[in-house]
Short mmCIF file of C-alpha atoms and ligand atoms in Angstrom, two decimals:
data_model
loop_
_atom_site.label_atom_id
_atom_site.label_comp_id
_atom_site.label_asym_id
_atom_site.label_seq_id
_atom_site.Cartn_x
_atom_site.Cartn_y
_atom_site.Cartn_z
CA MET A 3 -24.43 -10.75 -4.21
CA LEU A 4 -21.71 -9.24 -6.36
CA GLN A 5 -20.93 -5.70 -5.32
CA THR A 6 -20.83 -3.50 -8.38
CA LEU A 7 -20.71 0.25 -8.50
CA PRO A 8 -23.45 2.09 -10.33
CA ALA A 9 -22.20 3.38 -13.68
CA ASP A 10 -22.21 6.99 -12.48
CA ALA A 11 -20.62 6.32 -9.07
CA LEU A 12 -17.35 7.92 -10.12
CA SER A 13 -18.75 10.67 -12.25
CA THR A 14 -19.03 13.32 -9.56
CA GLU A 15 -16.12 15.57 -8.62
CA LEU A 16 -13.55 13.76 -10.72
CA PRO A 17 -10.08 15.27 -10.86
CA LYS A 18 -9.50 16.92 -14.24
CA PRO A 19 -7.62 14.98 -16.90
CA ILE A 20 -3.89 15.61 -17.10
CA LEU A 21 -3.32 13.48 -20.20
CA GLN A 22 -5.90 12.91 -22.92
CA LEU A 23 -5.65 10.36 -25.69
CA VAL A 24 -7.99 10.66 -28.63
CA GLY A 25 -8.14 8.10 -31.46
CA ILE A 26 -4.59 6.85 -30.88
CA ARG A 27 -3.33 4.37 -33.44
CA LYS A 28 0.16 3.02 -34.00
CA THR A 29 1.20 0.98 -37.00
CA PHE A 30 4.49 -0.70 -37.81
CA GLY A 31 4.37 -1.23 -41.58
CA ALA A 32 1.18 -3.15 -42.29
CA PHE A 33 0.83 -4.22 -38.63
CA THR A 34 -1.42 -2.27 -36.26
CA ALA A 35 -0.03 -2.52 -32.71
CA VAL A 36 -2.41 -0.01 -31.07
CA GLU A 37 -5.87 0.81 -32.38
CA ASN A 38 -8.38 3.54 -31.67
CA ILE A 39 -7.52 4.37 -28.06
CA ASP A 40 -9.48 7.08 -26.26
CA LEU A 41 -8.50 7.64 -22.66
CA ASP A 42 -8.49 10.44 -20.09
CA VAL A 43 -5.84 10.07 -17.41
CA ARG A 44 -6.91 12.00 -14.32
CA GLU A 45 -4.53 14.21 -12.40
CA GLY A 46 -3.04 12.34 -9.43
CA GLU A 47 -4.46 8.92 -10.27
CA PHE A 48 -2.69 5.58 -10.31
CA LEU A 49 -3.69 4.10 -13.66
CA THR A 50 -2.47 0.68 -14.71
CA ILE A 51 -2.58 -0.65 -18.26
CA VAL A 52 -2.74 -4.41 -18.15
CA GLY A 53 -2.92 -7.03 -20.89
CA PRO A 54 -1.28 -10.17 -22.19
CA SER A 55 2.06 -10.16 -23.96
CA GLY A 56 1.88 -8.39 -27.32
CA SER A 57 -1.36 -6.53 -26.55
CA GLY A 58 0.30 -3.14 -27.14
CA LYS A 59 0.99 -1.88 -23.60
CA THR A 60 4.62 -0.89 -24.22
CA THR A 61 3.76 0.68 -27.57
CA LEU A 62 1.12 2.82 -25.84
CA LEU A 63 3.44 3.77 -23.00
CA ARG A 64 6.23 4.71 -25.42
CA MET A 65 3.86 7.15 -27.13
CA LEU A 66 2.79 8.62 -23.79
CA ALA A 67 6.42 9.04 -22.73
CA GLY A 68 7.39 10.63 -26.06
CA MET A 69 9.68 7.82 -27.21
CA ASP A 70 7.41 7.17 -30.18
CA THR A 71 4.80 9.18 -32.07
CA PRO A 72 1.26 8.01 -32.84
CA SER A 73 0.47 7.14 -36.47
CA GLU A 74 -2.97 8.71 -35.88
CA GLY A 75 -4.71 10.56 -33.09
CA ASN A 76 -3.74 13.15 -30.51
CA ILE A 77 -2.11 13.09 -27.09
CA THR A 78 -2.59 16.24 -25.04
CA LEU A 79 -1.06 17.20 -21.70
CA HIS A 80 -2.96 19.89 -19.79
CA GLY A 81 -4.83 20.47 -23.06
CA LYS A 82 -1.69 21.04 -25.19
CA LEU A 83 -0.85 18.72 -28.07
CA ILE A 84 2.35 16.78 -27.27
CA ASN A 85 2.43 14.14 -30.05
CA ASP A 86 5.88 15.25 -31.23
CA VAL A 87 7.35 16.57 -27.96
CA PRO A 88 10.50 14.54 -27.08
CA PRO A 89 10.75 12.77 -23.69
CA ASN A 90 13.21 15.27 -22.17
CA LYS A 91 10.86 18.17 -22.97
CA ARG A 92 7.89 16.56 -21.17
CA PRO A 93 7.20 16.84 -17.43
CA THR A 94 7.19 13.05 -17.32
CA CYS A 95 9.65 10.34 -16.34
CA LEU A 96 9.85 6.66 -17.22
CA VAL A 97 10.98 4.06 -14.68
CA PHE A 98 12.27 1.09 -16.67
CA GLN A 99 12.25 -2.60 -15.94
CA SER A 100 15.99 -2.59 -16.71
CA LEU A 101 16.56 0.32 -14.29
CA ALA A 102 19.19 2.19 -16.35
CA LEU A 103 21.19 3.33 -13.32
CA PHE A 104 24.81 4.54 -13.56
CA PRO A 105 26.73 1.43 -12.43
CA HIS A 106 29.92 3.17 -11.25
CA LYS A 107 28.14 5.79 -9.18
CA SER A 108 26.90 5.67 -5.61
CA VAL A 109 23.25 5.52 -4.59
CA GLY A 110 23.36 9.21 -3.66
CA GLU A 111 25.00 10.24 -6.96
CA ASN A 112 22.46 8.28 -8.95
CA ILE A 113 19.53 9.87 -7.15
CA ALA A 114 21.01 13.38 -7.26
CA PHE A 115 21.88 13.17 -10.97
CA PRO A 116 18.77 15.00 -12.26
CA LEU A 117 19.41 17.78 -9.72
CA LYS A 118 23.03 18.11 -10.88
CA VAL A 119 21.83 18.49 -14.48
CA LYS A 120 19.49 21.25 -13.29
CA GLY A 121 22.46 23.02 -11.63
CA VAL A 122 21.32 22.54 -8.01
CA ASP A 123 24.27 23.08 -5.62
CA ALA A 124 25.95 20.13 -3.88
CA ALA A 125 24.51 20.70 -0.39
CA ALA A 126 20.94 21.07 -1.65
CA ARG A 127 21.40 18.03 -3.89
CA LYS A 128 22.50 15.91 -0.97
CA ALA A 129 19.66 17.10 1.24
CA ARG A 130 17.07 16.34 -1.45
CA ALA A 131 18.64 12.95 -2.28
CA LEU A 132 18.50 11.98 1.41
CA GLU A 133 14.87 13.10 1.59
CA LEU A 134 14.02 10.98 -1.47
CA MET A 135 15.89 8.02 0.05
CA ARG A 136 13.63 8.34 3.10
CA ILE A 137 10.54 8.42 0.87
CA VAL A 138 11.55 5.24 -0.97
CA ARG A 139 12.67 3.63 2.32
CA LEU A 140 16.39 3.36 1.66
CA PRO A 141 18.61 3.75 4.75
CA GLU A 142 20.66 6.97 4.92
CA SER A 143 23.82 4.88 5.26
CA TYR A 144 23.37 3.79 1.61
CA PHE A 145 24.11 7.27 0.32
CA ASP A 146 27.76 6.42 -0.51
CA LYS A 147 27.19 2.76 -1.36
CA ASN A 148 27.98 1.70 -4.92
CA VAL A 149 24.69 1.06 -6.64
CA MET A 150 25.87 -2.28 -8.07
CA LYS A 151 26.39 -3.53 -4.51
CA CYS A 152 22.69 -3.05 -3.81
CA SER A 153 20.15 -5.84 -4.16
CA GLY A 154 17.59 -5.87 -6.99
CA GLY A 155 14.89 -4.44 -4.73
CA GLU A 156 17.20 -1.72 -3.42
CA ARG A 157 18.20 -0.74 -6.95
CA GLN A 158 14.54 -0.50 -7.80
CA ARG A 159 14.13 2.01 -4.98
CA VAL A 160 17.17 3.97 -6.22
CA ALA A 161 15.61 4.12 -9.69
CA LEU A 162 12.35 5.35 -8.19
CA ALA A 163 14.07 7.99 -6.08
CA ARG A 164 15.99 9.18 -9.15
CA ALA A 165 12.77 9.40 -11.14
CA LEU A 166 11.24 11.48 -8.33
CA ALA A 167 14.30 13.75 -8.33
CA TYR A 168 13.23 14.94 -11.79
CA ASP A 169 10.04 16.12 -10.05
CA PRO A 170 7.89 14.96 -12.96
CA GLU A 171 4.13 15.48 -13.06
CA VAL A 172 3.59 12.00 -14.44
CA LEU A 173 5.64 8.89 -13.68
CA PHE A 174 5.51 5.99 -16.11
CA PHE A 175 6.41 2.51 -14.96
CA ASP A 176 7.29 -0.20 -17.47
CA GLU A 177 6.89 -3.52 -15.61
CA PRO A 178 9.37 -2.42 -12.90
CA LEU A 179 8.65 -5.41 -10.65
CA SER A 180 8.67 -8.21 -13.21
CA ALA A 181 12.18 -9.47 -12.39
CA ILE A 182 11.72 -9.38 -8.60
CA ASP A 183 10.93 -12.38 -6.40
CA TYR A 184 7.35 -12.86 -5.25
CA LYS A 185 7.66 -11.79 -1.62
CA LEU A 186 9.62 -8.63 -2.33
CA LYS A 187 7.29 -7.83 -5.20
CA LYS A 188 4.30 -7.96 -2.83
CA THR A 189 6.09 -5.55 -0.47
CA LEU A 190 7.09 -3.19 -3.28
CA GLU A 191 3.56 -3.15 -4.72
CA LYS A 192 2.26 -1.77 -1.44
CA GLU A 193 5.18 0.61 -1.10
CA LEU A 194 4.52 1.96 -4.59
CA LYS A 195 0.93 2.60 -3.66
CA ASP A 196 2.09 4.37 -0.47
CA LEU A 197 4.57 6.36 -2.54
CA HIS A 198 1.78 7.38 -4.87
CA ARG A 199 -0.17 8.69 -1.90
CA GLU A 200 2.80 10.47 -0.44
CA THR A 201 3.83 12.21 -3.68
CA GLY A 202 0.32 12.89 -5.06
CA LYS A 203 1.71 12.49 -8.59
CA THR A 204 0.06 10.79 -11.55
CA PHE A 205 1.33 7.23 -11.96
CA ILE A 206 0.84 5.27 -15.19
CA TYR A 207 1.96 1.70 -14.81
CA ILE A 208 2.05 -1.19 -17.24
CA THR A 209 2.10 -4.85 -16.34
CA HIS A 210 0.85 -8.18 -17.61
CA SER A 211 -0.13 -9.08 -14.02
CA LEU A 212 -3.67 -8.21 -13.15
CA GLU A 213 -2.98 -9.17 -9.55
CA GLU A 214 -0.36 -6.40 -9.40
CA ALA A 215 -2.76 -3.98 -11.08
CA MET A 216 -5.56 -4.81 -8.62
CA VAL A 217 -3.42 -4.13 -5.55
CA MET A 218 -2.10 -0.75 -6.63
CA SER A 219 -4.39 1.00 -9.03
CA ASP A 220 -7.18 3.56 -8.79
CA ARG A 221 -8.19 2.49 -12.30
CA ILE A 222 -7.17 -0.30 -14.62
CA GLY A 223 -7.25 -0.31 -18.42
CA VAL A 224 -7.36 -3.79 -19.94
CA MET A 225 -5.76 -4.16 -23.39
CA ARG A 226 -6.33 -6.89 -25.89
CA ALA A 227 -4.85 -7.04 -29.40
CA GLY A 228 -4.05 -3.31 -29.45
CA ARG A 229 -7.40 -2.15 -28.12
CA LEU A 230 -8.42 -0.90 -24.71
CA VAL A 231 -11.35 -3.18 -24.02
CA GLN A 232 -12.32 -1.90 -20.55
CA VAL A 233 -11.27 0.90 -18.22
CA GLY A 234 -12.54 0.95 -14.66
CA THR A 235 -11.78 0.69 -10.98
CA PRO A 236 -10.45 -2.69 -9.78
CA GLU A 237 -13.96 -3.36 -8.41
CA GLU A 238 -15.56 -2.60 -11.78
CA ILE A 239 -13.09 -4.78 -13.69
CA TYR A 240 -13.65 -7.61 -11.24
CA GLY A 241 -17.35 -7.13 -10.61
CA ALA A 242 -18.56 -6.08 -14.06
CA PRO A 243 -16.21 -7.38 -16.76
CA VAL A 244 -17.39 -6.35 -20.23
CA ASP A 245 -16.60 -9.65 -21.91
CA ARG A 246 -15.25 -13.15 -21.49
CA PHE A 247 -11.69 -12.03 -22.20
CA VAL A 248 -11.69 -9.56 -19.28
CA CYS A 249 -13.56 -12.04 -17.09
CA GLU A 250 -11.05 -14.82 -17.68
CA PHE A 251 -8.11 -12.43 -17.47
CA VAL A 252 -9.23 -11.42 -13.98
CA GLY A 253 -8.93 -14.95 -12.62
CA GLU A 254 -10.18 -18.49 -12.64
CA VAL A 255 -13.84 -18.68 -13.57
CA ASN A 256 -16.48 -21.30 -14.28
CA THR A 257 -18.05 -20.88 -17.70
CA LEU A 258 -21.13 -22.67 -18.93
CA LYS A 259 -22.45 -22.41 -22.44
CA VAL A 260 -26.23 -22.10 -22.65
CA LYS A 261 -28.78 -21.90 -25.46
CA ARG A 262 -32.29 -20.52 -25.54
CA ALA A 263 -34.89 -23.29 -26.02
CA ALA A 264 -38.14 -22.88 -27.97
CA ASP A 265 -40.04 -22.26 -24.71
CA GLY A 266 -37.64 -19.40 -23.84
CA SER A 267 -35.79 -21.30 -21.10
CA TRP A 268 -31.97 -21.48 -20.98
CA GLN A 269 -30.60 -24.99 -21.52
CA GLY A 270 -27.03 -26.11 -20.77
CA VAL A 271 -24.91 -27.07 -23.79
CA ASP A 272 -21.92 -28.70 -22.06
CA VAL A 273 -23.85 -29.85 -18.97
CA PRO A 274 -27.51 -30.87 -18.89
CA GLY A 275 -29.98 -28.66 -17.06
CA THR A 276 -32.21 -25.62 -17.17
CA PHE A 277 -30.63 -22.45 -15.86
CA THR A 278 -31.83 -19.10 -14.60
CA LEU A 279 -29.73 -16.21 -15.90
CA ALA A 280 -29.43 -12.55 -15.02
CA PRO A 281 -29.96 -10.39 -18.12
CA PRO A 282 -26.70 -9.46 -19.85
CA ARG A 283 -25.37 -6.02 -18.87
CA SER A 284 -25.14 -5.09 -22.54
CA GLY A 285 -28.94 -5.40 -22.73
CA ALA A 286 -28.55 -7.55 -25.86
CA VAL A 287 -31.21 -10.14 -26.63
CA LEU A 288 -29.31 -13.41 -26.91
CA ASP A 289 -30.03 -16.91 -28.18
CA GLU A 290 -26.72 -18.24 -26.92
CA ALA A 291 -24.70 -17.05 -23.96
CA PHE A 292 -21.94 -17.86 -21.52
CA VAL A 293 -22.74 -17.96 -17.86
CA VAL A 294 -19.69 -17.08 -15.80
CA VAL A 295 -19.54 -17.90 -12.09
CA ARG A 296 -16.47 -17.08 -10.05
CA PRO A 297 -15.33 -19.95 -7.78
CA GLU A 298 -15.98 -17.86 -4.66
CA PHE A 299 -19.65 -17.40 -5.67
CA MET A 300 -20.20 -21.08 -6.36
CA ARG A 301 -21.63 -22.87 -3.31
CA ILE A 302 -21.79 -26.47 -2.21
CA LEU A 303 -25.40 -26.86 -1.14
CA GLY A 304 -26.26 -28.59 2.09
CA PRO A 305 -29.56 -30.49 2.60
CA GLY A 306 -32.53 -28.12 2.21
CA GLU A 307 -30.36 -25.25 0.90
CA SER A 308 -31.75 -23.55 -2.17
CA ALA A 309 -30.16 -21.72 -5.11
CA ASP A 310 -31.41 -20.44 -8.47
CA ASN A 311 -29.18 -22.95 -10.24
CA ARG A 312 -28.01 -26.43 -9.24
CA LEU A 313 -25.60 -28.98 -10.68
CA GLY A 314 -24.65 -32.41 -9.32
CA GLY A 315 -20.97 -33.37 -9.39
CA VAL A 316 -18.13 -35.27 -7.76
CA VAL A 317 -15.16 -33.69 -5.97
CA TYR A 318 -12.05 -34.74 -7.89
CA ASN A 319 -9.38 -32.76 -6.06
CA GLU A 320 -8.77 -30.01 -3.51
CA TYR A 321 -6.12 -27.29 -3.41
CA SER A 322 -5.11 -25.23 -0.41
CA LEU A 323 -5.03 -21.48 -1.14
CA GLY A 324 -4.04 -20.52 2.41
CA SER A 325 -7.12 -19.07 4.05
CA ARG A 326 -9.36 -20.73 1.43
CA ILE A 327 -9.66 -24.14 -0.16
CA GLN A 328 -10.45 -24.67 -3.81
CA TYR A 329 -12.31 -27.78 -4.90
CA GLN A 330 -12.30 -29.20 -8.39
CA VAL A 331 -15.73 -30.67 -8.99
CA ARG A 332 -16.42 -32.73 -12.08
CA VAL A 333 -19.84 -32.45 -13.62
CA GLY A 334 -19.66 -35.06 -16.36
CA ALA A 335 -16.65 -34.03 -18.44
CA LYS A 336 -16.87 -30.43 -17.25
CA VAL A 337 -14.55 -29.16 -14.51
CA MET A 338 -16.03 -26.64 -12.08
CA LEU A 339 -14.15 -24.79 -9.33
CA VAL A 340 -15.53 -23.88 -5.92
CA GLU A 341 -13.72 -21.92 -3.24
CA LEU A 342 -14.67 -22.16 0.40
CA SER A 343 -13.14 -20.48 3.42
CA ARG A 344 -10.99 -22.87 5.44
CA GLY A 345 -13.55 -22.84 8.24
CA ARG A 346 -16.19 -24.26 5.88
CA ALA A 347 -13.93 -26.94 4.35
CA LEU A 348 -15.57 -30.24 3.37
CA PRO A 349 -14.47 -33.17 5.50
CA ALA A 350 -13.18 -36.15 3.46
CA SER A 351 -13.88 -34.30 0.25
CA LEU A 352 -12.34 -36.54 -2.41
CA ASP A 353 -14.88 -38.49 -4.52
CA ARG A 354 -17.71 -36.94 -2.55
CA GLN A 355 -21.00 -36.39 -4.39
CA VAL A 356 -21.96 -32.72 -4.08
CA THR A 357 -24.60 -30.35 -5.33
CA LEU A 358 -23.22 -27.09 -6.64
CA GLY A 359 -25.46 -24.06 -6.52
CA TRP A 360 -25.38 -20.38 -7.45
CA ASP A 361 -27.84 -17.56 -7.72
CA ALA A 362 -28.42 -15.79 -11.03
CA ALA A 363 -27.43 -12.46 -9.47
CA ASP A 364 -24.01 -13.86 -8.53
CA ALA A 365 -23.12 -14.78 -12.12
CA PHE A 366 -22.47 -12.85 -15.32
CA THR A 367 -24.28 -13.47 -18.56
CA LEU A 368 -21.96 -12.69 -21.44
CA GLU A 369 -22.34 -12.91 -25.18
CA SER A 370 -20.69 -16.01 -26.55
P1 ATP B 24 4.86 -7.47 -23.51
O1 ATP B 24 3.99 -7.62 -22.28
O2 ATP B 24 5.32 -8.80 -24.04
O3 ATP B 24 5.95 -6.47 -23.35
P2 ATP B 24 3.18 -5.53 -24.87
O4 ATP B 24 1.73 -5.64 -24.52
O5 ATP B 24 3.95 -4.45 -24.20
O6 ATP B 24 3.88 -6.94 -24.69
P3 ATP B 24 4.08 -4.34 -27.32
O7 ATP B 24 5.54 -4.43 -26.98
O8 ATP B 24 3.46 -2.99 -27.25
O9 ATP B 24 3.23 -5.38 -26.45
O10 ATP B 24 3.87 -4.93 -28.78
C1 ATP B 24 2.61 -4.98 -29.40
C2 ATP B 24 2.77 -5.58 -30.78
O11 ATP B 24 3.49 -4.66 -31.62
C3 ATP B 24 3.59 -6.86 -30.79
O12 ATP B 24 3.00 -7.74 -31.72
C4 ATP B 24 4.97 -6.42 -31.25
O13 ATP B 24 5.63 -7.47 -31.94
C5 ATP B 24 4.65 -5.26 -32.16
N1 ATP B 24 5.72 -4.26 -32.18
C6 ATP B 24 6.13 -3.51 -31.14
N2 ATP B 24 7.13 -2.69 -31.48
C7 ATP B 24 7.36 -2.93 -32.80
C8 ATP B 24 8.28 -2.39 -33.79
N3 ATP B 24 9.13 -1.42 -33.45
N4 ATP B 24 8.22 -2.88 -35.03
C9 ATP B 24 7.33 -3.84 -35.37
N5 ATP B 24 6.44 -4.38 -34.51
C10 ATP B 24 6.46 -3.94 -33.25
#
């Protein structure tokens, strides 16, 4: 069974909102980049805005950081309107993808820069910079190292430590890990989440990678064409996507188009068969729908095994995913994906006739 949280599971004892967005819209000439966004960002949460390229993530973040003003709507911080407050007058700090470090300065000087601007004396600056270096896991010996002699990952840590030196209430991250290799990125994702815990600050992060968002975030907001289509915990986004866009954005899925027959039964459109569906979450009464089954909820039925829905197919290929194996099963012209743990792998799988099965409760019924 899919594990989904009840709608009110998070509604008790929520931290109060630090930032509130009401009816935010941003237009560039006749083009609307961000439309009708309402969002409460809770104090101390790690919120990630995710969406495909051009969906409006950066435009939204720029308004939150004060680098741009909304064309309509209000942004409040602790209840005070900040639409027109410039970035340097907000208790917020933006960590860029392009880092924006001072190239001729040392790691220590870069990190201590905000403290110097505030007039903190040299000894206290150094002590705080070293403390921040510990928090972002940079060795003390790097204090005097020229920042350009650091690796990409190390520079990312310097940028983070410098952002923390401003002691902002909210840190914004604009795809900071996009230019970093996969392995280091995986490490930094976890470190960022640890850093969030250690600092207790509000983190607002944007990325086009849902995988990154899933690992780090308390909540994820999914954007599409300028609109925030769903906001929820990683479990909610994964377990109860509001539509096909979110569902497919979250990962590989099997989708089957079905139509209601005169007798009320659901008939396959792209594969033959009668299917049992869970009612759509929206409660809508549908004549046509998409059934969405994630590969890990699709089963290969053994003799005598039952399931609400069955489909016969042939294994066309298999792909190793490490601890799991994904099978491509062809049902007529339709490609279906099934993922099994390595321990349950099919022997001699290629060209094997199989029966796929899934229970209605393990699938989503979405409007087409
Ligand atoms: P990416 O992941 O590629 O950075 P994004 O989701 O951050 O994309 P935005 O940069 O916010 O998307 O852009 C959203 C839309 O607004 C795009 O179609 C973009 O071309 C448009 N846009 C952004 N800034 C401007 C601008 N200053 N003038 C005109 N159009 C703009």
